[in-house]
CSV table of C-alpha atoms in Angstrom, one decimal:
chain,number,residue,atom,x,y,z
A,525,MET,CA,0.0,0.0,0.0
A,526,ILE,CA,1.4,3.4,-1.1
A,527,SER,CA,2.1,5.8,1.7
A,528,MET,CA,4.3,8.8,1.8
A,529,LYS,CA,7.1,8.7,4.4
A,530,ARG,CA,6.0,10.1,7.7
A,531,GLY,CA,7.8,12.2,10.3
A,532,ASN,CA,10.1,15.2,9.9
A,533,GLU,CA,13.3,13.5,8.8
A,534,GLN,CA,15.4,14.8,5.9
A,535,ASP,CA,13.8,12.3,3.5
A,536,SER,CA,10.2,12.5,4.8
A,537,TYR,CA,7.3,13.7,2.7
A,538,ALA,CA,7.1,16.9,4.9
A,539,ASN,CA,10.6,17.9,3.8
A,540,ASN,CA,10.4,16.8,0.2
A,541,SER,CA,7.1,17.9,-1.2
A,542,ASP,CA,8.3,21.3,-2.5
A,543,PHE,CA,8.4,19.9,-6.1
A,544,GLN,CA,4.7,19.1,-5.9
A,545,ALA,CA,4.0,22.6,-4.6
A,546,ILE,CA,6.0,24.3,-7.4
A,547,SER,CA,4.3,22.1,-10.0
A,548,THR,CA,0.9,22.8,-8.6
A,549,HIS,CA,1.3,26.5,-8.2
A,550,SER,CA,2.6,26.8,-11.8
A,551,ILE,CA,-0.7,25.5,-13.2
A,552,PHE,CA,-3.1,27.2,-10.7
A,553,HIS,CA,-4.5,29.1,-13.6
A,554,PHE,CA,-6.0,25.9,-14.9
A,555,LEU,CA,-7.6,25.3,-11.5
A,556,GLU,CA,-9.1,28.8,-11.7
A,557,GLU,CA,-10.5,28.0,-15.1
A,558,THR,CA,-12.1,24.9,-13.7
A,559,LEU,CA,-13.7,26.7,-10.8
A,560,ASP,CA,-15.0,29.3,-13.1
A,561,LYS,CA,-17.3,26.6,-14.6
A,562,LEU,CA,-19.2,26.4,-11.3
A,563,PRO,CA,-22.8,27.7,-11.3
A,564,VAL,CA,-23.1,31.0,-9.3
A,565,PRO,CA,-25.2,31.9,-7.4
A,566,LEU,CA,-24.9,28.8,-5.3
A,567,PRO,CA,-27.9,27.3,-3.6
A,568,ASP,CA,-28.8,29.0,-0.3
A,569,GLU,CA,-28.3,27.3,3.0
A,570,GLU,CA,-26.2,24.6,1.5
A,571,PRO,CA,-22.5,24.1,2.4
A,572,PHE,CA,-20.0,24.3,-0.4
A,573,VAL,CA,-18.2,20.9,-0.2
A,574,ILE,CA,-14.6,20.4,-1.4
A,575,ALA,CA,-13.0,17.0,-1.5
A,576,ASP,CA,-9.2,16.6,-1.8
A,577,LEU,CA,-8.3,13.1,-2.9
A,578,GLY,CA,-4.9,11.8,-2.2
A,579,CYS,CA,-4.3,14.7,0.3
A,580,ALA,CA,-1.2,13.2,2.0
A,581,PHE,CA,-0.2,15.1,5.1
A,582,GLY,CA,1.8,18.2,4.2
A,583,LYS,CA,1.1,21.8,3.6
A,584,ASN,CA,0.2,21.3,-0.1
A,585,ALA,CA,-3.3,20.1,0.7
A,586,ILE,CA,-4.0,23.1,2.8
A,587,ASP,CA,-2.6,25.5,0.1
A,588,ASN,CA,-4.8,23.9,-2.5
A,589,VAL,CA,-7.9,24.1,-0.4
A,590,ASP,CA,-7.2,27.7,0.4
A,591,PHE,CA,-6.9,28.5,-3.2
A,592,ILE,CA,-10.2,26.9,-4.1
A,593,ILE,CA,-12.1,28.6,-1.2
A,594,ASN,CA,-10.6,32.1,-1.9
A,595,HIS,CA,-11.5,31.8,-5.6
A,596,VAL,CA,-15.1,30.7,-4.8
A,597,LYS,CA,-15.4,33.6,-2.4
A,598,ARG,CA,-14.3,36.1,-5.1
A,599,MET,CA,-16.8,34.5,-7.5
A,600,CYS,CA,-19.6,35.0,-5.0
A,601,GLU,CA,-18.5,38.6,-4.3
A,602,PHE,CA,-18.4,39.4,-8.0
A,603,LYS,CA,-21.9,38.1,-8.5
A,604,HIS,CA,-23.1,39.8,-5.2
A,605,HIS,CA,-24.0,36.5,-3.8
A,606,LYS,CA,-23.8,35.4,-0.2
A,607,THR,CA,-20.6,33.4,0.5
A,608,PRO,CA,-21.5,29.9,1.6
A,609,GLU,CA,-20.2,27.9,4.5
A,610,PHE,CA,-17.3,25.6,3.4
A,611,GLN,CA,-16.9,22.0,4.2
A,612,VAL,CA,-13.5,20.5,3.4
A,613,ILE,CA,-13.0,16.7,3.2
A,614,LEU,CA,-9.4,15.4,3.1
A,615,SER,CA,-9.1,11.9,1.9
A,616,ASP,CA,-6.3,9.4,1.5
A,617,LEU,CA,-5.5,5.8,2.3
A,618,PRO,CA,-5.8,4.6,5.9
A,619,SER,CA,-2.1,4.5,6.2
A,620,ASN,CA,-1.8,8.2,5.6
A,621,ASP,CA,-0.7,10.3,8.6
A,622,PHE,CA,-4.0,12.1,9.3
A,623,ASN,CA,-2.8,13.1,12.8
A,624,ALA,CA,0.1,15.2,11.3
A,625,LEU,CA,-2.3,16.7,8.8
A,626,PHE,CA,-4.9,17.8,11.4
A,627,ASN,CA,-2.2,19.1,13.7
A,628,LEU,CA,-1.0,21.3,10.9
A,629,LEU,CA,-4.5,22.4,10.2
A,630,THR,CA,-4.9,23.4,13.8
A,631,LEU,CA,-1.6,25.2,14.0
A,632,GLU,CA,-2.5,27.3,11.0
A,633,GLY,CA,-6.0,28.0,12.3
A,634,LYS,CA,-7.7,26.5,9.3
A,635,ASN,CA,-10.2,24.7,11.6
A,636,GLN,CA,-11.6,28.1,12.4
A,637,GLU,CA,-12.1,29.0,8.7
A,638,TYR,CA,-14.0,26.0,7.4
A,639,PHE,CA,-15.4,22.8,8.6
A,640,VAL,CA,-13.0,19.9,8.0
A,641,ALA,CA,-13.1,16.2,8.1
A,642,GLY,CA,-10.9,13.3,7.1
A,643,VAL,CA,-12.1,10.2,5.2
A,644,PRO,CA,-9.7,7.3,4.9
A,645,GLY,CA,-10.1,5.0,2.0
A,646,SER,CA,-9.2,4.3,-1.6
A,647,PHE,CA,-10.4,6.8,-4.2
A,648,TYR,CA,-10.9,3.9,-6.6
A,649,ASP,CA,-14.0,3.1,-4.6
A,650,ARG,CA,-17.0,5.1,-3.3
A,651,LEU,CA,-16.1,7.5,-0.5
A,652,PHE,CA,-19.0,9.9,-0.1
A,653,PRO,CA,-22.8,10.0,-0.2
A,654,SER,CA,-24.5,10.6,-3.5
A,655,LYS,CA,-24.6,14.1,-4.9
A,656,SER,CA,-22.7,15.6,-2.0
A,657,ILE,CA,-19.5,17.2,-3.5
A,658,ASN,CA,-19.2,20.5,-5.3
A,659,VAL,CA,-15.5,20.3,-6.2
A,660,PHE,CA,-13.2,17.3,-6.5
A,661,HIS,CA,-9.5,18.0,-6.4
A,662,SER,CA,-6.7,15.5,-6.9
A,663,THR,CA,-3.1,16.2,-7.7
A,664,PHE,CA,-0.1,13.8,-8.0
A,665,SER,CA,-2.1,10.7,-7.1
A,666,LEU,CA,-3.8,9.0,-10.1
A,667,HIS,CA,-0.5,7.7,-11.4
A,668,TRP,CA,-0.4,5.4,-8.3
A,669,LEU,CA,-2.2,2.2,-9.2
A,670,SER,CA,-4.6,0.4,-6.9
A,671,GLN,CA,-2.3,-2.6,-7.2
A,672,VAL,CA,0.6,-4.1,-9.2
A,673,PRO,CA,-1.0,-5.9,-12.1
A,674,LYS,CA,-1.4,-9.6,-11.1
A,675,GLU,CA,0.1,-10.9,-14.3
A,676,VAL,CA,3.3,-8.9,-13.7
A,677,MET,CA,3.9,-10.9,-10.6
A,678,ASP,CA,2.9,-14.3,-12.2
A,679,ILE,CA,5.9,-16.3,-13.1
A,680,GLY,CA,3.9,-18.2,-15.7
A,681,SER,CA,2.7,-15.0,-17.5
A,682,THR,CA,4.3,-13.4,-20.5
A,683,ALA,CA,4.0,-10.1,-18.5
A,684,TYR,CA,6.1,-11.4,-15.6
A,685,ASN,CA,8.6,-8.6,-14.9
A,686,LYS,CA,11.6,-10.7,-14.0
A,687,GLY,CA,14.7,-8.7,-13.1
A,688,LEU,CA,12.9,-5.4,-12.9
A,689,VAL,CA,11.0,-3.5,-10.3
A,690,SER,CA,8.9,-1.1,-12.3
A,691,VAL,CA,7.3,-0.7,-15.7
A,692,HIS,CA,10.1,1.6,-16.9
A,693,GLY,CA,12.2,-0.3,-19.4
A,694,ALA,CA,10.1,-3.5,-19.0
A,695,SER,CA,8.8,-5.7,-21.8
A,696,GLU,CA,5.9,-4.8,-24.1
A,697,ALA,CA,3.7,-7.4,-22.4
A,698,THR,CA,4.5,-5.9,-18.9
A,699,GLY,CA,3.8,-2.4,-20.2
A,700,ALA,CA,0.4,-3.6,-21.6
A,701,ALA,CA,-0.5,-5.1,-18.2
A,702,TYR,CA,0.3,-1.8,-16.4
A,703,LYS,CA,-1.7,0.1,-19.0
A,704,ARG,CA,-4.7,-2.2,-18.5
A,705,GLN,CA,-4.5,-1.7,-14.7
A,706,PHE,CA,-4.3,2.1,-15.1
A,707,MET,CA,-7.3,2.2,-17.5
A,708,SER,CA,-9.4,0.0,-15.1
A,709,ASP,CA,-8.4,2.1,-12.1
A,710,LEU,CA,-9.2,5.4,-13.8
A,711,SER,CA,-12.6,4.0,-14.9
A,712,ARG,CA,-13.4,3.0,-11.4
A,713,PHE,CA,-12.4,6.4,-10.1
A,714,LEU,CA,-14.6,8.3,-12.6
A,715,GLU,CA,-17.5,6.0,-12.0
A,716,ALA,CA,-17.3,6.5,-8.2
A,717,ARG,CA,-17.1,10.3,-8.5
A,718,ALA,CA,-20.0,10.4,-10.9
A,719,HIS,CA,-22.2,9.1,-8.0
A,720,GLU,CA,-20.8,11.6,-5.5
A,721,ILE,CA,-20.5,14.9,-7.4
A,722,LYS,CA,-23.4,17.4,-7.4
A,723,HIS,CA,-25.0,18.5,-10.6
A,724,GLY,CA,-23.0,21.4,-11.9
A,725,GLY,CA,-19.9,20.3,-9.9
A,726,VAL,CA,-16.4,20.2,-11.2
A,727,MET,CA,-13.3,18.0,-10.9
A,728,TYR,CA,-9.7,19.0,-11.3
A,729,LEU,CA,-7.1,16.3,-11.8
A,730,VAL,CA,-3.4,16.4,-12.2
A,731,CYS,CA,-1.2,13.3,-12.6
A,732,MET,CA,2.2,12.5,-14.0
A,733,GLY,CA,2.1,11.8,-17.7
A,734,ARG,CA,4.4,10.8,-20.5
A,735,ILE,CA,4.9,11.8,-24.2
A,736,SER,CA,6.1,8.5,-25.6
A,737,ALA,CA,3.6,6.0,-27.1
A,738,ASP,CA,5.8,3.3,-25.6
A,739,THR,CA,4.1,2.3,-22.3
A,740,THR,CA,7.5,1.3,-20.8
A,741,ASP,CA,9.1,4.7,-21.5
A,742,GLN,CA,7.9,6.5,-18.4
A,743,ALA,CA,10.6,9.2,-18.2
A,744,GLY,CA,10.4,11.7,-15.3
A,745,THR,CA,9.5,9.8,-12.1
A,746,GLY,CA,9.6,6.6,-14.0
A,747,ASP,CA,13.2,7.2,-14.8
A,748,LEU,CA,13.8,7.9,-11.1
A,749,VAL,CA,12.5,4.6,-9.9
A,750,GLY,CA,13.7,2.7,-12.9
A,751,THR,CA,17.4,3.6,-13.1
A,752,HIS,CA,19.5,4.1,-10.0
A,753,PHE,CA,16.7,2.5,-7.8
A,754,GLN,CA,16.6,-0.5,-10.1
A,755,ASP,CA,20.4,-0.9,-10.1
A,756,ALA,CA,20.5,-0.7,-6.3
A,757,TRP,CA,18.5,-3.9,-6.2
A,758,LYS,CA,21.0,-5.5,-8.5
A,759,ASP,CA,23.8,-4.4,-6.0
A,760,LEU,CA,22.0,-6.1,-3.1
A,761,ILE,CA,21.7,-9.3,-5.1
A,762,LYS,CA,25.3,-9.2,-6.2
A,763,GLU,CA,26.5,-8.7,-2.6
A,764,GLY,CA,24.4,-11.6,-1.5
A,765,LEU,CA,22.1,-9.6,0.8
A,766,ILE,CA,19.0,-10.7,-1.0
A,767,GLY,CA,18.1,-13.3,-3.6
A,768,SER,CA,16.8,-12.4,-7.1
A,769,GLU,CA,13.5,-14.0,-6.2
A,770,LYS,CA,13.0,-11.4,-3.5
A,771,ARG,CA,13.5,-8.6,-6.0
A,772,ASP,CA,11.2,-10.2,-8.5
A,773,LYS,CA,8.4,-10.2,-5.9
A,774,PHE,CA,8.5,-6.4,-5.8
A,775,ASN,CA,7.2,-3.9,-8.3
A,776,VAL,CA,6.3,-0.2,-8.0
A,777,PRO,CA,2.6,0.4,-8.7
A,778,PHE,CA,3.3,3.5,-10.8
A,779,TYR,CA,2.1,4.3,-14.3
A,780,ALA,CA,2.3,7.6,-16.1
A,781,PRO,CA,-0.3,7.6,-18.9
A,782,THR,CA,-0.4,9.6,-22.2
A,783,VAL,CA,-3.1,12.2,-22.7
A,784,GLU,CA,-4.7,9.8,-25.3
A,785,GLU,CA,-5.0,7.1,-22.7
A,786,PHE,CA,-6.5,9.5,-20.2
A,787,LYS,CA,-9.0,10.7,-22.8
A,788,GLU,CA,-9.9,7.1,-23.7
A,789,ALA,CA,-11.0,6.4,-20.2
A,790,ILE,CA,-13.0,9.6,-19.8
A,791,GLU,CA,-14.8,9.0,-23.1
A,792,ALA,CA,-15.6,5.4,-22.2
A,793,ASN,CA,-17.2,6.6,-19.0
A,794,GLY,CA,-19.2,9.2,-20.9
A,795,LEU,CA,-20.6,11.0,-17.9
A,796,TYR,CA,-18.5,14.2,-17.9
A,797,HIS,CA,-17.9,17.2,-20.0
A,798,VAL,CA,-14.2,17.7,-20.7
A,799,LYS,CA,-13.2,21.3,-20.3
A,800,LYS,CA,-9.5,20.8,-20.5
A,801,LEU,CA,-7.2,17.9,-21.1
A,802,GLU,CA,-3.6,18.5,-22.0
A,803,LEU,CA,0.0,17.7,-21.2
A,804,ASN,CA,2.2,20.3,-19.6
A,805,VAL,CA,5.9,20.1,-19.5
A,806,LEU,CA,7.8,21.6,-16.5
A,807,LYS,CA,11.6,21.7,-17.1
A,808,PRO,CA,14.1,21.2,-14.3
A,809,SER,CA,14.7,25.0,-14.2
A,810,ALA,CA,11.3,25.4,-12.6
A,811,TYR,CA,12.5,23.5,-9.5
A,812,ASP,CA,15.8,25.3,-9.0
A,813,TRP,CA,17.7,22.0,-9.0
A,814,PRO,CA,21.2,22.2,-7.5
A,815,ASP,CA,24.1,22.5,-10.0
A,816,ASP,CA,26.6,20.1,-8.4
A,817,GLU,CA,26.1,16.5,-9.2
A,818,GLN,CA,26.7,15.2,-5.6
A,819,THR,CA,23.9,17.3,-4.1
A,820,LEU,CA,21.6,16.5,-7.0
A,821,GLY,CA,22.2,12.7,-6.6
A,822,LYS,CA,21.4,12.9,-2.9
A,823,LEU,CA,18.2,14.9,-3.7
A,824,GLN,CA,17.0,12.4,-6.2
A,825,THR,CA,17.5,9.6,-3.6
A,826,ARG,CA,15.7,11.5,-0.9
A,827,PHE,CA,12.8,12.1,-3.3
A,828,CYS,CA,12.6,8.4,-4.2
A,829,ARG,CA,12.7,7.4,-0.5
A,830,MET,CA,9.9,9.8,0.2
A,831,LEU,CA,7.7,8.2,-2.4
A,832,ILE,CA,8.3,4.5,-2.0
A,833,GLU,CA,10.3,3.7,1.1
A,834,GLU,CA,7.3,2.5,3.0
A,835,LEU,CA,6.4,0.2,0.1
A,836,VAL,CA,9.9,-1.2,0.0
A,837,LYS,CA,10.0,-1.8,3.8
A,838,SER,CA,6.8,-3.9,3.5
A,839,SER,CA,8.7,-6.1,1.0
A,840,ILE,CA,12.2,-6.5,2.4
A,841,GLY,CA,12.1,-5.0,5.9
A,842,GLU,CA,13.7,-1.9,7.4
A,843,GLU,CA,17.3,-2.9,7.5
A,844,LEU,CA,17.5,-4.0,3.9
A,845,THR,CA,15.6,-1.0,2.8
A,846,GLU,CA,18.2,1.2,4.4
A,847,GLU,CA,20.9,-0.8,2.6
A,848,LEU,CA,19.0,-0.4,-0.7
A,849,PHE,CA,18.8,3.4,-0.5
A,850,VAL,CA,22.5,3.7,0.6
A,851,ARG,CA,23.4,2.0,-2.7
A,852,MET,CA,21.0,4.0,-4.7
A,853,GLU,CA,22.5,7.2,-3.4
A,854,LYS,CA,26.0,6.0,-4.3
A,855,ARG,CA,24.9,5.3,-7.8
A,856,ALA,CA,23.0,8.7,-8.1
A,857,VAL,CA,26.0,10.6,-6.8
A,858,HIS,CA,28.8,8.7,-8.7
A,859,GLY,CA,27.1,6.9,-11.5
A,860,GLU,CA,25.4,7.8,-14.8
A,861,LYS,CA,23.4,11.0,-14.4
A,862,ILE,CA,19.7,11.2,-15.2
A,863,THR,CA,19.4,13.5,-18.1
A,864,GLU,CA,18.0,17.0,-17.8
A,865,GLU,CA,15.2,16.1,-20.2
A,866,ASN,CA,14.1,13.2,-18.0
A,867,MET,CA,14.3,15.3,-14.8
A,868,GLY,CA,11.5,17.4,-16.0
A,869,ASP,CA,7.9,16.7,-15.2
A,870,TYR,CA,5.2,15.8,-17.7
A,871,LEU,CA,1.9,16.7,-16.1
A,872,ILE,CA,-1.6,15.7,-17.4
A,873,VAL,CA,-4.0,18.4,-16.4
A,874,CYS,CA,-7.7,17.5,-16.7
A,875,SER,CA,-10.7,19.7,-16.0
A,876,LEU,CA,-14.2,18.0,-15.9
A,877,SER,CA,-17.7,19.2,-15.2
A,878,PHE,CA,-20.7,17.2,-14.3
A,879,PRO,CA,-23.9,18.3,-16.0
């Protein structure tokens, strides 16, 4: 089960989520355009309900909610309409550190500005009552699959991903299995939200994407978990710390789709109006990456740990996980560098409305 690394350590989510913040803020104008599709005036005496799906537990979720609320307030003022009460629902998997999130909300006084609640659960299933949500917001979450495709872990399948730990650089059959899983997951997500969103409601989605038609060329984050991270597993095997069968039982449930794949799932669902669906490219310069290779290598390793350390621990335990990331950092600092092109982000931005 995917869960960002807890705590306040150097490689925790709390200290390594700046890149999501920078990416999100750079495309806030798309969120504004999405919110502008909301019907105003809003129904009297009804709370305006915002659901953030895949909220994690850092400041980014609070910033995103603040942006939505402030924009809706401005819309109401412009139309000379009474500002509604706001209900904010923060949702993530049960393993998420909701305590840290609500402590942060309290420290920033947000619990005095709107009503807030947490809902643990998978967003690939129903989470809320029918017709209860005005705005769905989800960023940097839909590229995480509900599970590793079963055939990828089946030694008798042509999609068995022997020798690799992600879809990046895998076989065509493995890539096809990951794509099927993503399409099935996105279909489930859209179907569940169609029950929960109010008429006239909107949904704003951002996930990692790719430009290549090749399902196994994931670039960006795919390159991060498929290069030095992959080679670190080989180091553990070579040193006799684990057997190859242990590695072959582990795969990262990550898949960056193309815009065309995303569009295919939406059209198959047929319940939403697509207001925007496009790929945005953010170059490394947007993130102010360090110039020296040693610092950059350490930063890449910290980011990878933040994303998937908990997942690795569940597979090989804490001690071997530490050994794995020590070796990844050595490779990131001293080995082949991830190219500048592949350090950029390809972001799919999707704006949907529900009639």
